Amino acid sequence: MSDFTGRVAVVTGAGNGIGAEYARHFAGRGAHVVVADIDAAAAAAVTKEIVESGGTASTSVFDIADAQACAAGVDAVVAGQGSIDFLINNAALYRNRSFDIAENIGLDMWQRNIDINISGTYYMCRAAIPHMKRQGFGRIVNQSSASIYATVPGSLHYSMSKAAVVTMTKTLARELGPFGITVNAVAPGVIDTEATLAAVPAEVLRKGVAGAPLGRVGHPEDVSPVVGFLCSAGAGYMTGQVLVVDGGINMPG
């Protein structure tokens, strides 16, 4: 694996679940990890765990749905650490989303998916891009979802927002390539986290596992190396790509 020593990685939604595993992964490869989350206690706990394991990390607490907070958070990282090399846009409305058919989705829930999953990802990219341009280097990995291929009934609002993340990723990849910045996305399937158990109906989970060629639910540790790869020298000639990590349930051409 590539050595990330001297690099600075910002991971949003890193207080728990997949985001926390991303933070551990990057720290384990030598990067200074900024554990960003709206939950101060959760972010502090992950930061403490990393430091006690011999890594380097710091905590940043803000709401990605707030554009000014995102800008201030990124600026503080650069002021404190000297750069922002990797931006992992993991934070999303997931645990607290509701499942319902299209005409019954609450308008507040619809808007919240847009504010967090789409706008929040954009706000973080918008804040980081000027710094990455000045460096002449950057790796952005946006988290989409395999649900954009599975089209799960009752999940229009979530799947729509994650499809928008793919379009954002591809457009940014074209804009930022000339500046030495790659932009890619990862699309996890059913991953065994507390958030998944709280958000996804048991029947959907059962069908997901049954339909996977690999015959099991995914784990955060299945996704983190893929994100790490997208930030590594080995992926230096990849941009605008979506890597699906779902056990083979969806095989987009």
XYZ file of N, CA and C in Angstrom:
759
model
N 0.840 -1.202 0.000
C 0.000 0.000 0.000
C 0.869 1.243 0.000
N 0.365 2.323 -0.596
C 1.093 3.576 -0.635
C 1.272 4.140 0.755
N 2.386 4.808 0.950
C 2.669 5.467 2.213
C 2.087 6.872 2.151
N 1.185 7.196 3.067
C 0.558 8.516 3.088
C 1.203 9.456 4.106
N 2.388 9.114 4.569
C 3.069 9.971 5.533
C 3.271 11.365 4.949
N 2.924 12.383 5.744
C 3.030 13.761 5.288
C 1.788 14.277 4.601
N 0.840 13.417 4.334
C -0.414 13.826 3.707
C -1.462 14.132 4.772
N -2.403 14.976 4.403
C -3.495 15.349 5.300
C -4.805 14.911 4.669
N -5.563 14.091 5.384
C -6.840 13.567 4.886
C -7.980 14.088 5.743
N -8.981 14.668 5.115
C -10.198 15.096 5.800
C -11.285 14.090 5.472
N -11.853 13.483 6.498
C -12.922 12.503 6.314
C -14.172 13.037 6.999
N -15.225 13.293 6.233
C -16.463 13.774 6.840
C -17.312 12.602 7.306
N -18.129 12.844 8.312
C -18.949 11.775 8.869
C -18.093 10.674 9.452
N -16.943 11.068 10.033
C -15.953 10.082 10.491
C -16.153 9.664 11.940
N -17.247 10.086 12.549
C -17.470 9.748 13.946
C -17.965 8.333 14.182
N -18.396 7.662 13.111
C -18.905 6.299 13.285
C -18.974 5.599 11.931
N -19.302 4.319 11.964
C -19.555 3.551 10.752
C -18.413 3.536 9.753
N -18.769 3.642 8.474
C -17.779 3.586 7.405
C -16.789 4.737 7.535
N -17.271 5.911 7.883
C -16.390 7.067 7.996
C -15.298 6.857 9.027
N -15.646 6.266 10.168
C -14.652 5.989 11.200
C -13.604 5.010 10.683
N -14.034 4.019 9.914
C -13.085 3.064 9.349
C -12.187 3.728 8.317
N -12.730 4.654 7.523
C -11.893 5.416 6.596
C -10.802 6.151 7.370
N -11.206 6.803 8.453
C -10.239 7.553 9.257
C -9.135 6.634 9.773
N -9.500 5.474 10.290
C -8.506 4.520 10.795
C -7.569 4.062 9.674
N -8.153 3.810 8.504
C -7.368 3.312 7.375
C -6.297 4.322 6.968
N -6.694 5.572 6.800
C -5.739 6.590 6.368
C -4.688 6.854 7.443
N -5.113 6.844 8.700
C -4.152 7.030 9.789
C -3.158 5.877 9.828
N -3.651 4.670 9.587
C -2.793 3.501 9.593
C -1.762 3.526 8.482
N -2.011 4.328 7.460
C -1.066 4.447 6.348
C -0.220 5.715 6.460
N -0.293 6.362 7.616
C 0.624 7.458 7.898
C 0.087 8.851 7.718
N -1.139 9.012 7.217
C -1.684 10.355 7.021
C -2.118 10.967 8.348
N -2.075 12.295 8.415
C -2.762 12.981 9.509
C -4.228 13.048 9.102
N -5.096 12.534 9.944
C -6.517 12.466 9.612
C -7.295 13.495 10.408
N -8.078 14.280 9.703
C -9.010 15.199 10.342
C -10.350 14.487 10.421
N -10.742 14.146 11.634
C -11.991 13.432 11.882
C -13.105 14.477 11.966
N -13.832 14.645 10.878
C -14.863 15.678 10.799
C -16.244 15.065 10.990
N -17.022 15.659 11.867
C -18.359 15.137 12.119
C -19.171 16.216 12.831
N -20.483 16.132 12.720
C -21.355 17.055 13.440
C -21.476 16.656 14.907
N -21.169 15.394 15.208
C -21.236 14.864 16.564
C -19.857 14.988 17.211
N -19.697 15.969 18.090
C -18.392 16.256 18.691
C -17.853 15.079 19.495
N -18.717 14.447 20.278
C -18.269 13.345 21.129
C -17.800 12.161 20.294
N -18.546 11.837 19.235
C -18.171 10.710 18.382
C -16.860 10.987 17.669
N -16.701 12.200 17.157
C -15.456 12.557 16.464
C -14.271 12.499 17.413
N -14.461 13.004 18.627
C -13.380 12.988 19.616
C -12.983 11.566 19.978
N -13.950 10.666 20.052
C -13.664 9.273 20.405
C -12.829 8.600 19.320
N -13.149 8.837 18.051
C -12.382 8.245 16.961
C -10.979 8.843 16.921
N -10.887 10.154 17.130
C -9.582 10.809 17.165
C -8.713 10.212 18.267
N -9.282 10.047 19.440
C -8.548 9.468 20.567
C -8.077 8.058 20.244
N -8.945 7.267 19.635
C -8.589 5.892 19.273
C -7.398 5.866 18.325
N -7.406 6.743 17.333
C -6.317 6.787 16.360
C -5.006 7.178 17.027
N -5.061 8.211 17.850
C -3.846 8.677 18.523
C -3.290 7.606 19.460
N -4.171 6.955 20.195
C -3.724 5.906 21.120
C -3.166 4.690 20.385
N -3.517 4.566 19.101
C -3.001 3.460 18.289
C -1.703 3.839 17.581
N -1.235 5.058 17.832
C 0.029 5.487 17.250
C -0.094 6.368 16.033
N -1.323 6.700 15.625
C -1.519 7.564 14.478
C -1.621 9.020 14.874
N -1.812 9.872 13.896
C -2.014 11.292 14.165
C -3.369 11.711 13.629
N -4.108 12.452 14.431
C -5.458 12.865 14.047
C -5.873 14.081 14.842
N -6.830 14.798 14.308
C -7.435 15.928 15.005
C -8.920 15.914 14.708
N -9.666 16.647 15.505
C -11.125 16.661 15.388
C -11.600 17.983 14.814
N -12.589 17.919 13.938
C -13.224 19.124 13.410
C -14.730 18.907 13.441
N -15.435 19.820 14.094
C -16.873 19.655 14.295
C -17.634 20.737 13.531
N -18.434 20.321 12.559
C -19.280 21.269 11.830
C -20.337 20.504 11.051
N -21.326 21.233 10.555
C -22.439 20.673 9.792
C -22.153 20.885 8.312
N -22.035 19.809 7.532
C -21.706 19.975 6.117
C -22.843 20.625 5.326
N -24.029 20.707 5.902
C -25.131 21.385 5.214
C -24.997 22.907 5.301
N -23.977 23.377 6.009
C -23.719 24.809 6.194
C -22.475 25.167 5.383
N -22.655 25.903 4.286
C -21.537 26.217 3.393
C -20.433 27.000 4.099
N -20.807 27.958 4.931
C -19.797 28.755 5.629
C -19.024 27.909 6.629
N -19.709 26.976 7.279
C -19.041 26.090 8.226
C -18.046 25.182 7.507
N -18.401 24.707 6.334
C -17.486 23.870 5.550
C -16.236 24.658 5.171
N -16.437 25.880 4.692
C -15.299 26.712 4.297
C -14.389 26.988 5.481
N -14.994 27.333 6.623
C -14.205 27.615 7.816
C -13.459 26.366 8.284
N -14.123 25.210 8.209
C -13.491 23.966 8.629
C -12.288 23.611 7.775
N -12.429 23.744 6.462
C -11.327 23.435 5.554
C -10.194 24.438 5.730
N -10.523 25.710 5.833
C -9.491 26.734 6.022
C -8.701 26.479 7.309
N -9.391 26.037 8.347
C -8.719 25.750 9.623
C -7.759 24.565 9.479
N -8.157 23.574 8.695
C -7.279 22.429 8.459
C -5.994 22.884 7.772
N -6.131 23.673 6.725
C -4.962 24.131 5.973
C -4.078 25.022 6.850
N -4.706 25.886 7.651
C -3.931 26.754 8.541
C -3.166 25.943 9.583
N -3.794 24.881 10.070
C -3.168 24.087 11.123
C -2.213 23.026 10.634
N -2.520 22.424 9.457
C -1.735 21.291 8.978
C -0.890 21.609 7.747
N -1.179 22.731 7.110
C -0.386 23.149 5.964
C -0.926 22.741 4.618
N -1.866 21.801 4.586
C -2.428 21.353 3.306
C -3.692 20.556 3.555
N -4.408 20.301 2.481
C -5.473 19.294 2.473
C -5.245 18.486 1.205
N -4.785 17.258 1.386
C -4.397 16.422 0.254
C -5.512 15.492 -0.198
N -6.225 14.914 0.776
C -7.309 13.984 0.484
C -8.589 14.485 1.130
N -9.651 14.539 0.350
C -10.969 14.869 0.882
C -11.879 13.686 0.631
N -12.357 13.082 1.713
C -13.251 11.937 1.613
C -14.637 12.383 2.060
N -15.534 12.576 1.110
C -16.881 13.071 1.390
C -17.797 11.897 1.719
N -17.736 11.482 2.959
C -18.510 10.327 3.407
C -19.830 10.717 4.062
N -19.889 11.860 4.727
C -21.075 12.239 5.502
C -22.319 12.298 4.620
N -23.410 11.780 5.144
C -24.667 11.766 4.386
C -25.832 11.557 5.335
N -27.012 11.897 4.867
C -28.232 11.571 5.598
C -28.552 10.114 5.277
N -28.382 9.255 6.259
C -28.557 7.817 6.025
C -29.298 7.172 7.180
N -28.726 7.251 8.368
C -29.335 6.605 9.528
C -30.760 7.090 9.763
N -30.996 8.388 9.607
C -32.284 8.972 9.965
C -33.214 9.201 8.782
N -32.895 8.601 7.646
C -33.790 8.805 6.510
C -34.979 7.855 6.636
N -36.072 8.206 6.006
C -37.259 7.364 6.049
C -37.459 6.692 4.698
N -38.051 5.499 4.706
C -38.416 4.809 3.476
C -39.892 5.067 3.218
N -40.220 5.490 2.003
C -41.625 5.685 1.659
C -41.737 5.828 0.150
N -42.922 5.505 -0.383
C -43.132 5.645 -1.815
C -43.092 7.122 -2.188
N -42.849 7.377 -3.464
C -42.508 8.718 -3.926
C -43.493 9.797 -3.474
N -44.789 9.517 -3.634
C -45.763 10.579 -3.333
C -45.938 10.826 -1.845
N -45.379 9.956 -1.016
C -45.516 10.122 0.428
C -44.258 10.627 1.119
N -43.206 10.842 0.345
C -41.977 11.362 0.954
C -42.248 12.766 1.482
N -41.935 12.985 2.743
C -42.128 14.314 3.311
C -41.215 15.324 2.637
N -41.741 16.518 2.381
C -40.942 17.518 1.689
C -39.733 17.946 2.515
N -39.855 17.890 3.830
C -38.703 18.218 4.662
C -37.618 17.155 4.524
N -38.011 15.877 4.424
C -37.049 14.805 4.226
C -36.396 14.902 2.848
N -37.188 15.221 1.831
C -36.648 15.416 0.485
C -35.582 16.507 0.505
N -35.911 17.641 1.121
C -34.979 18.765 1.144
C -33.734 18.442 1.954
N -33.909 17.693 3.038
C -32.762 17.347 3.881
C -31.774 16.459 3.118
N -32.282 15.547 2.281
C -31.402 14.728 1.450
C -30.594 15.600 0.492
N -31.239 16.593 -0.077
C -30.541 17.507 -0.975
C -29.497 18.319 -0.206
N -29.896 18.848 0.952
C -29.014 19.730 1.720
C -27.743 19.019 2.180
N -27.875 17.779 2.611
C -26.725 17.057 3.167
C -25.990 16.275 2.077
N -26.704 15.413 1.376
C -26.041 14.492 0.458
C -25.502 15.168 -0.800
N -26.229 16.151 -1.315
C -25.773 16.839 -2.524
C -25.032 18.125 -2.167
N -25.729 19.050 -1.524
C -25.110 20.343 -1.236
C -23.917 20.194 -0.301
N -24.033 19.335 0.710
C -22.925 19.157 1.642
C -21.671 18.660 0.951
N -21.836 17.715 0.030
C -20.689 17.227 -0.736
C -20.100 18.342 -1.584
N -20.965 19.115 -2.210
C -20.491 20.238 -3.027
C -19.784 21.291 -2.182
N -20.363 21.627 -1.038
C -19.744 22.652 -0.184
C -18.333 22.255 0.220
N -18.134 20.986 0.549
C -16.805 20.532 0.945
C -15.835 20.584 -0.233
N -16.290 20.152 -1.397
C -15.442 20.243 -2.586
C -15.101 21.696 -2.887
N -16.095 22.538 -2.827
C -15.911 23.961 -3.130
C -14.878 24.599 -2.208
N -14.907 24.191 -0.951
C -13.976 24.747 0.022
C -12.556 24.230 -0.185
N -12.434 22.960 -0.573
C -11.109 22.350 -0.690
C -10.407 22.650 -2.005
N -11.170 22.839 -3.065
C -10.582 22.969 -4.405
C -9.546 24.090 -4.507
N -9.800 25.309 -4.019
C -8.775 26.356 -4.164
C -7.441 25.982 -3.523
N -7.502 25.323 -2.372
C -6.268 24.902 -1.712
C -5.548 23.834 -2.526
N -6.305 22.876 -3.069
C -5.698 21.818 -3.870
C -5.106 22.388 -5.158
N -5.769 23.360 -5.741
C -5.230 23.987 -6.949
C -3.894 24.657 -6.658
N -3.792 25.347 -5.541
C -2.534 26.010 -5.184
C -1.416 24.989 -4.970
N -1.775 23.825 -4.440
C -0.794 22.763 -4.222
C -0.391 22.076 -5.526
N -1.322 22.101 -6.492
C -1.107 21.338 -7.715
C -1.314 19.856 -7.501
N -2.078 19.527 -6.454
C -2.325 18.120 -6.122
C -3.557 18.016 -5.252
N -4.321 16.959 -5.463
C -5.450 16.676 -4.586
C -6.147 15.396 -5.012
N -6.744 14.743 -4.041
C -7.545 13.545 -4.299
C -8.881 13.723 -3.586
N -9.957 13.733 -4.350
C -11.298 13.833 -3.790
C -12.021 12.523 -4.062
N -12.585 11.942 -3.021
C -13.403 10.731 -3.182
C -14.775 11.016 -2.587
N -15.781 10.976 -3.425
C -17.154 11.220 -2.999
C -17.881 9.890 -2.806
N -18.669 9.831 -1.761
C -19.399 8.585 -1.500
C -20.784 8.624 -2.140
N -20.975 7.762 -3.118
C -22.286 7.560 -3.718
C -22.899 6.333 -3.045
N -23.625 5.536 -3.778
C -24.255 4.348 -3.211
C -24.645 3.403 -4.333
N -24.533 2.107 -4.068
C -24.975 1.122 -5.048
C -26.483 1.191 -5.267
N -27.192 1.911 -4.398
C -28.645 2.058 -4.570
C -29.002 2.812 -5.844
N -28.052 3.524 -6.433
C -28.356 4.229 -7.683
C -28.545 3.233 -8.824
N -28.033 2.022 -8.656
C -28.217 0.969 -9.654
C -29.361 0.036 -9.272
N -29.532 -0.180 -7.967
C -30.552 -1.128 -7.507
C -31.948 -0.538 -7.558
N -32.056 0.790 -7.541
C -33.351 1.490 -7.542
C -34.332 0.855 -6.567
N -33.985 0.930 -5.288
C -34.794 0.327 -4.236
C -36.095 1.107 -4.053
N -37.271 0.473 -4.175
C -38.536 1.174 -3.946
C -38.581 1.768 -2.542
N -39.088 2.985 -2.455
C -39.179 3.653 -1.172
C -37.966 4.492 -0.840
N -36.968 4.477 -1.749
C -35.718 5.184 -1.473
C -35.376 6.185 -2.562
N -36.414 6.737 -3.211
C -36.186 7.675 -4.308
C -35.317 8.844 -3.872
N -35.652 9.452 -2.724
C -34.954 10.661 -2.281
C -33.471 10.384 -2.039
N -33.167 9.267 -1.399
C -31.770 8.931 -1.106
C -31.023 8.556 -2.387
N -31.604 7.665 -3.186
C -30.943 7.224 -4.413
C -30.736 8.386 -5.376
N -31.727 9.275 -5.458
C -31.598 10.448 -6.318
C -30.408 11.292 -5.896
N -30.274 11.510 -4.600
C -29.184 12.354 -4.115
C -27.826 11.716 -4.387
N -27.762 10.390 -4.280
C -26.496 9.702 -4.514
C -26.158 9.621 -6.004
N -27.185 9.627 -6.867
C -26.933 9.700 -8.303
C -26.373 11.072 -8.666
N -26.874 12.110 -7.997
C -26.362 13.460 -8.233
C -24.889 13.554 -7.860
N -24.483 12.820 -6.835
C -23.074 12.816 -6.431
C -22.192 12.268 -7.556
N -22.690 11.291 -8.298
C -21.919 10.744 -9.416
C -21.741 11.792 -10.506
N -22.810 12.491 -10.857
C -22.711 13.541 -11.868
C -21.751 14.633 -11.410
N -21.820 15.003 -10.134
C -20.905 15.994 -9.578
C -19.461 15.512 -9.707
N -19.249 14.247 -9.380
C -17.910 13.669 -9.445
C -17.337 13.743 -10.848
N -18.110 13.348 -11.830
C -17.621 13.324 -13.210
C -17.357 14.727 -13.751
N -18.231 15.664 -13.399
C -18.035 17.039 -13.863
C -16.795 17.658 -13.233
N -16.635 17.469 -11.931
C -15.458 18.000 -11.250
C -14.176 17.357 -11.770
N -14.248 16.076 -12.103
C -13.064 15.391 -12.635
C -12.578 16.066 -13.909
N -13.498 16.448 -14.773
C -13.112 17.126 -16.017
C -12.555 18.519 -15.738
N -13.151 19.216 -14.785
C -12.709 20.575 -14.486
C -11.347 20.605 -13.792
N -11.087 19.622 -12.937
C -9.927 19.701 -12.059
C -8.727 18.891 -12.516
N -8.907 18.022 -13.499
C -7.790 17.234 -13.991
C -6.572 18.062 -14.365
N -6.746 19.184 -15.071
C -5.584 19.990 -15.461
C -4.796 20.561 -14.281
N -5.369 20.509 -13.089
C -4.697 21.055 -11.906
C -4.062 19.967 -11.037
N -4.022 18.739 -11.544
C -3.420 17.662 -10.778
C -4.326 17.088 -9.710
N -5.630 17.318 -9.859
C -6.611 16.857 -8.871
C -7.477 15.784 -9.502
N -7.575 14.633 -8.866
C -8.482 13.589 -9.333
C -9.729 13.574 -8.463
N -10.844 13.234 -9.095
C -12.121 13.158 -8.387
C -12.793 11.850 -8.784
N -12.983 10.980 -7.821
C -13.616 9.693 -8.063
C -14.693 9.446 -7.018
N -15.445 8.383 -7.209
C -16.512 8.056 -6.259
C -16.470 6.575 -5.933
N -16.959 6.260 -4.756
C -17.148 4.874 -4.348
C -18.634 4.686 -4.074
N -19.157 3.528 -4.460
C -20.588 3.246 -4.301
C -20.758 1.963 -3.500
N -20.800 2.062 -2.175
C -20.970 0.857 -1.358
C -22.374 0.291 -1.474
N -22.449 -1.021 -1.303
C -23.745 -1.680 -1.229
C -24.193 -1.755 0.218
N -24.771 -2.889 0.603
C -25.244 -3.075 1.978
C -24.038 -3.353 2.867
N -23.730 -2.396 3.739
C -22.570 -2.501 4.616
C -23.053 -2.623 6.057
N -22.483 -3.554 6.778
C -22.901 -3.849 8.147
C -22.412 -2.778 9.119
N -23.251 -1.775 9.342
C -22.978 -0.738 10.325
C -24.251 -0.493 11.133
N -24.115 0.192 12.251
C -25.294 0.528 13.045
C -26.267 1.370 12.234
N -25.729 2.260 11.423
C -26.587 3.125 10.607
C -27.405 2.310 9.618
N -26.788 1.299 9.020
C -27.514 0.458 8.074
C -28.633 -0.293 8.777
N -28.335 -0.859 9.925
C -29.352 -1.616 10.664
C -30.510 -0.717 11.083
N -30.207 0.566 11.338
C -31.255 1.499 11.747
C -32.052 2.021 10.565
N -31.420 2.056 9.382
C -32.053 2.723 8.244
C -32.708 1.785 7.245
N -32.163 0.590 7.099
C -32.607 -0.295 6.021
C -33.546 -1.373 6.562
N -34.724 -1.517 5.966
C -35.660 -2.563 6.406
C -35.023 -3.948 6.359
N -35.375 -4.802 7.308
C -34.789 -6.131 7.415
C -34.952 -6.932 6.123
N -36.090 -6.772 5.440
C -36.333 -7.515 4.209
C -35.356 -7.099 3.114
N -35.039 -5.797 3.072
C -34.078 -5.312 2.078
C -32.700 -5.895 2.367
N -32.336 -5.931 3.631
C -31.053 -6.525 4.014
C -30.999 -8.008 3.627
N -32.084 -8.717 3.919
C -32.116 -10.153 3.615
C -31.950 -10.402 2.125
N -32.684 -9.658 1.312
C -32.604 -9.832 -0.136
C -31.224 -9.438 -0.643
N -30.652 -8.400 -0.027
C -29.331 -7.949 -0.453
C -28.281 -9.020 -0.261
N -28.295 -9.658 0.871
C -27.324 -10.716 1.150
C -27.576 -11.914 0.251
N -28.836 -12.274 0.080
C -29.177 -13.438 -0.739
C -28.782 -13.230 -2.197
N -28.852 -11.970 -2.654
C -28.570 -11.695 -4.057
C -27.114 -11.429 -4.362
N -26.256 -11.420 -3.363
C -24.850 -11.125 -3.593
C -24.086 -12.365 -4.036
N -23.396 -12.316 -5.168
C -22.594 -13.461 -5.583
C -21.596 -13.904 -4.518
N -21.097 -12.949 -3.727
C -20.144 -13.310 -2.676
C -20.845 -13.821 -1.424
N -22.189 -13.741 -1.397
C -22.962 -14.411 -0.370
C -22.903 -13.843 1.029
N -22.557 -12.583 1.173
C -22.505 -12.009 2.521
C -22.714 -10.510 2.456
N -23.021 -9.948 3.597
C -23.123 -8.504 3.714
C -21.716 -7.927 3.735
N -21.569 -6.672 3.326
C -20.265 -6.028 3.341
C -19.920 -5.469 4.703
N -18.653 -5.154 4.889
C -18.168 -4.558 6.127
C -17.384 -3.295 5.791
N -17.281 -2.346 6.727
C -16.507 -1.129 6.454
C -15.103 -1.421 5.947
N -14.500 -2.493 6.462
C -13.149 -2.860 6.043
C -13.077 -3.321 4.591
N -14.236 -3.617 3.992
C -14.269 -3.964 2.574
C -14.199 -2.717 1.693
N -14.626 -1.590 2.241
C -14.704 -0.362 1.448
C -13.475 0.516 1.625
N -12.929 0.576 2.838
C -11.839 1.514 3.110
C -10.612 1.314 2.213
N -10.189 0.082 1.906
C -9.029 -0.055 1.024
C -9.279 0.470 -0.386
N -10.541 0.440 -0.822
C -10.883 0.949 -2.146
C -10.725 2.467 -2.168
N -11.190 3.118 -1.115
C -11.031 4.567 -1.014
C -9.555 4.923 -0.893
N -8.818 4.120 -0.106
C -7.385 4.350 0.003
C -6.691 4.218 -1.342
N -7.087 3.235 -2.131
C -6.514 3.054 -3.463
C -6.741 4.282 -4.328
N -7.946 4.837 -4.281
C -8.264 5.997 -5.121
C -7.432 7.225 -4.764
N -6.850 7.216 -3.568
C -5.979 8.319 -3.151
C -4.508 7.992 -3.343
N -4.203 6.780 -3.775
C -2.825 6.323 -3.876
C -2.220 6.669 -5.230
N -0.895 6.517 -5.293
C -0.198 6.752 -6.552
C -0.676 5.785 -7.630
N -1.117 4.609 -7.216
C -1.589 3.616 -8.172
C -2.825 4.032 -8.936
N -3.571 4.984 -8.390
C -4.780 5.480 -9.050
C -4.559 6.871 -9.650
N -3.304 7.232 -9.827
C -2.996 8.574 -10.322
C -3.513 8.871 -11.716
N -3.821 7.837 -12.492
C -4.335 8.045 -13.850
C -5.820 7.703 -13.937
N -6.481 7.684 -12.790
C -7.922 7.424 -12.739
C -8.639 8.662 -12.243
N -9.645 9.095 -12.967
C -10.488 10.188 -12.483
C -11.854 10.094 -13.139
N -12.872 10.567 -12.430
C -14.238 10.494 -12.941
C -14.837 9.107 -12.883
N -14.268 8.219 -12.070
C -14.723 6.836 -12.014
C -15.573 6.566 -10.773
N -16.441 5.563 -10.890
C -17.270 5.119 -9.771
C -16.956 3.645 -9.521
N -16.410 3.334 -8.355
C -16.087 1.956 -8.009
C -17.181 1.409 -7.092
N -17.859 0.379 -7.559
C -18.970 -0.222 -6.818
C -18.427 -1.323 -5.910
N -18.762 -1.238 -4.626
C -18.293 -2.223 -3.642
C -19.534 -2.814 -2.984
N -20.101 -3.842 -3.606
C -21.382 -4.376 -3.131
C -21.459 -5.892 -3.197
N -20.323 -6.558 -3.282
C -20.350 -8.013 -3.333
C -20.820 -8.572 -4.660
N -20.957 -7.710 -5.671
C -21.361 -8.176 -6.995
C -22.847 -8.142 -7.271
N -23.627 -7.519 -6.366
C -25.075 -7.462 -6.584
C -25.393 -6.672 -7.855
N -24.751 -5.536 -7.998
C -24.946 -4.697 -9.181
C -23.660 -4.727 -10.007
N -23.790 -4.909 -11.290
C -22.610 -4.943 -12.158
C -22.823 -3.993 -13.321
N -22.761 -2.685 -13.037
C -22.991 -1.705 -14.098
C -21.936 -1.811 -15.185
N -22.384 -1.681 -16.441
C -21.453 -1.810 -17.547
C -20.681 -0.541 -17.786
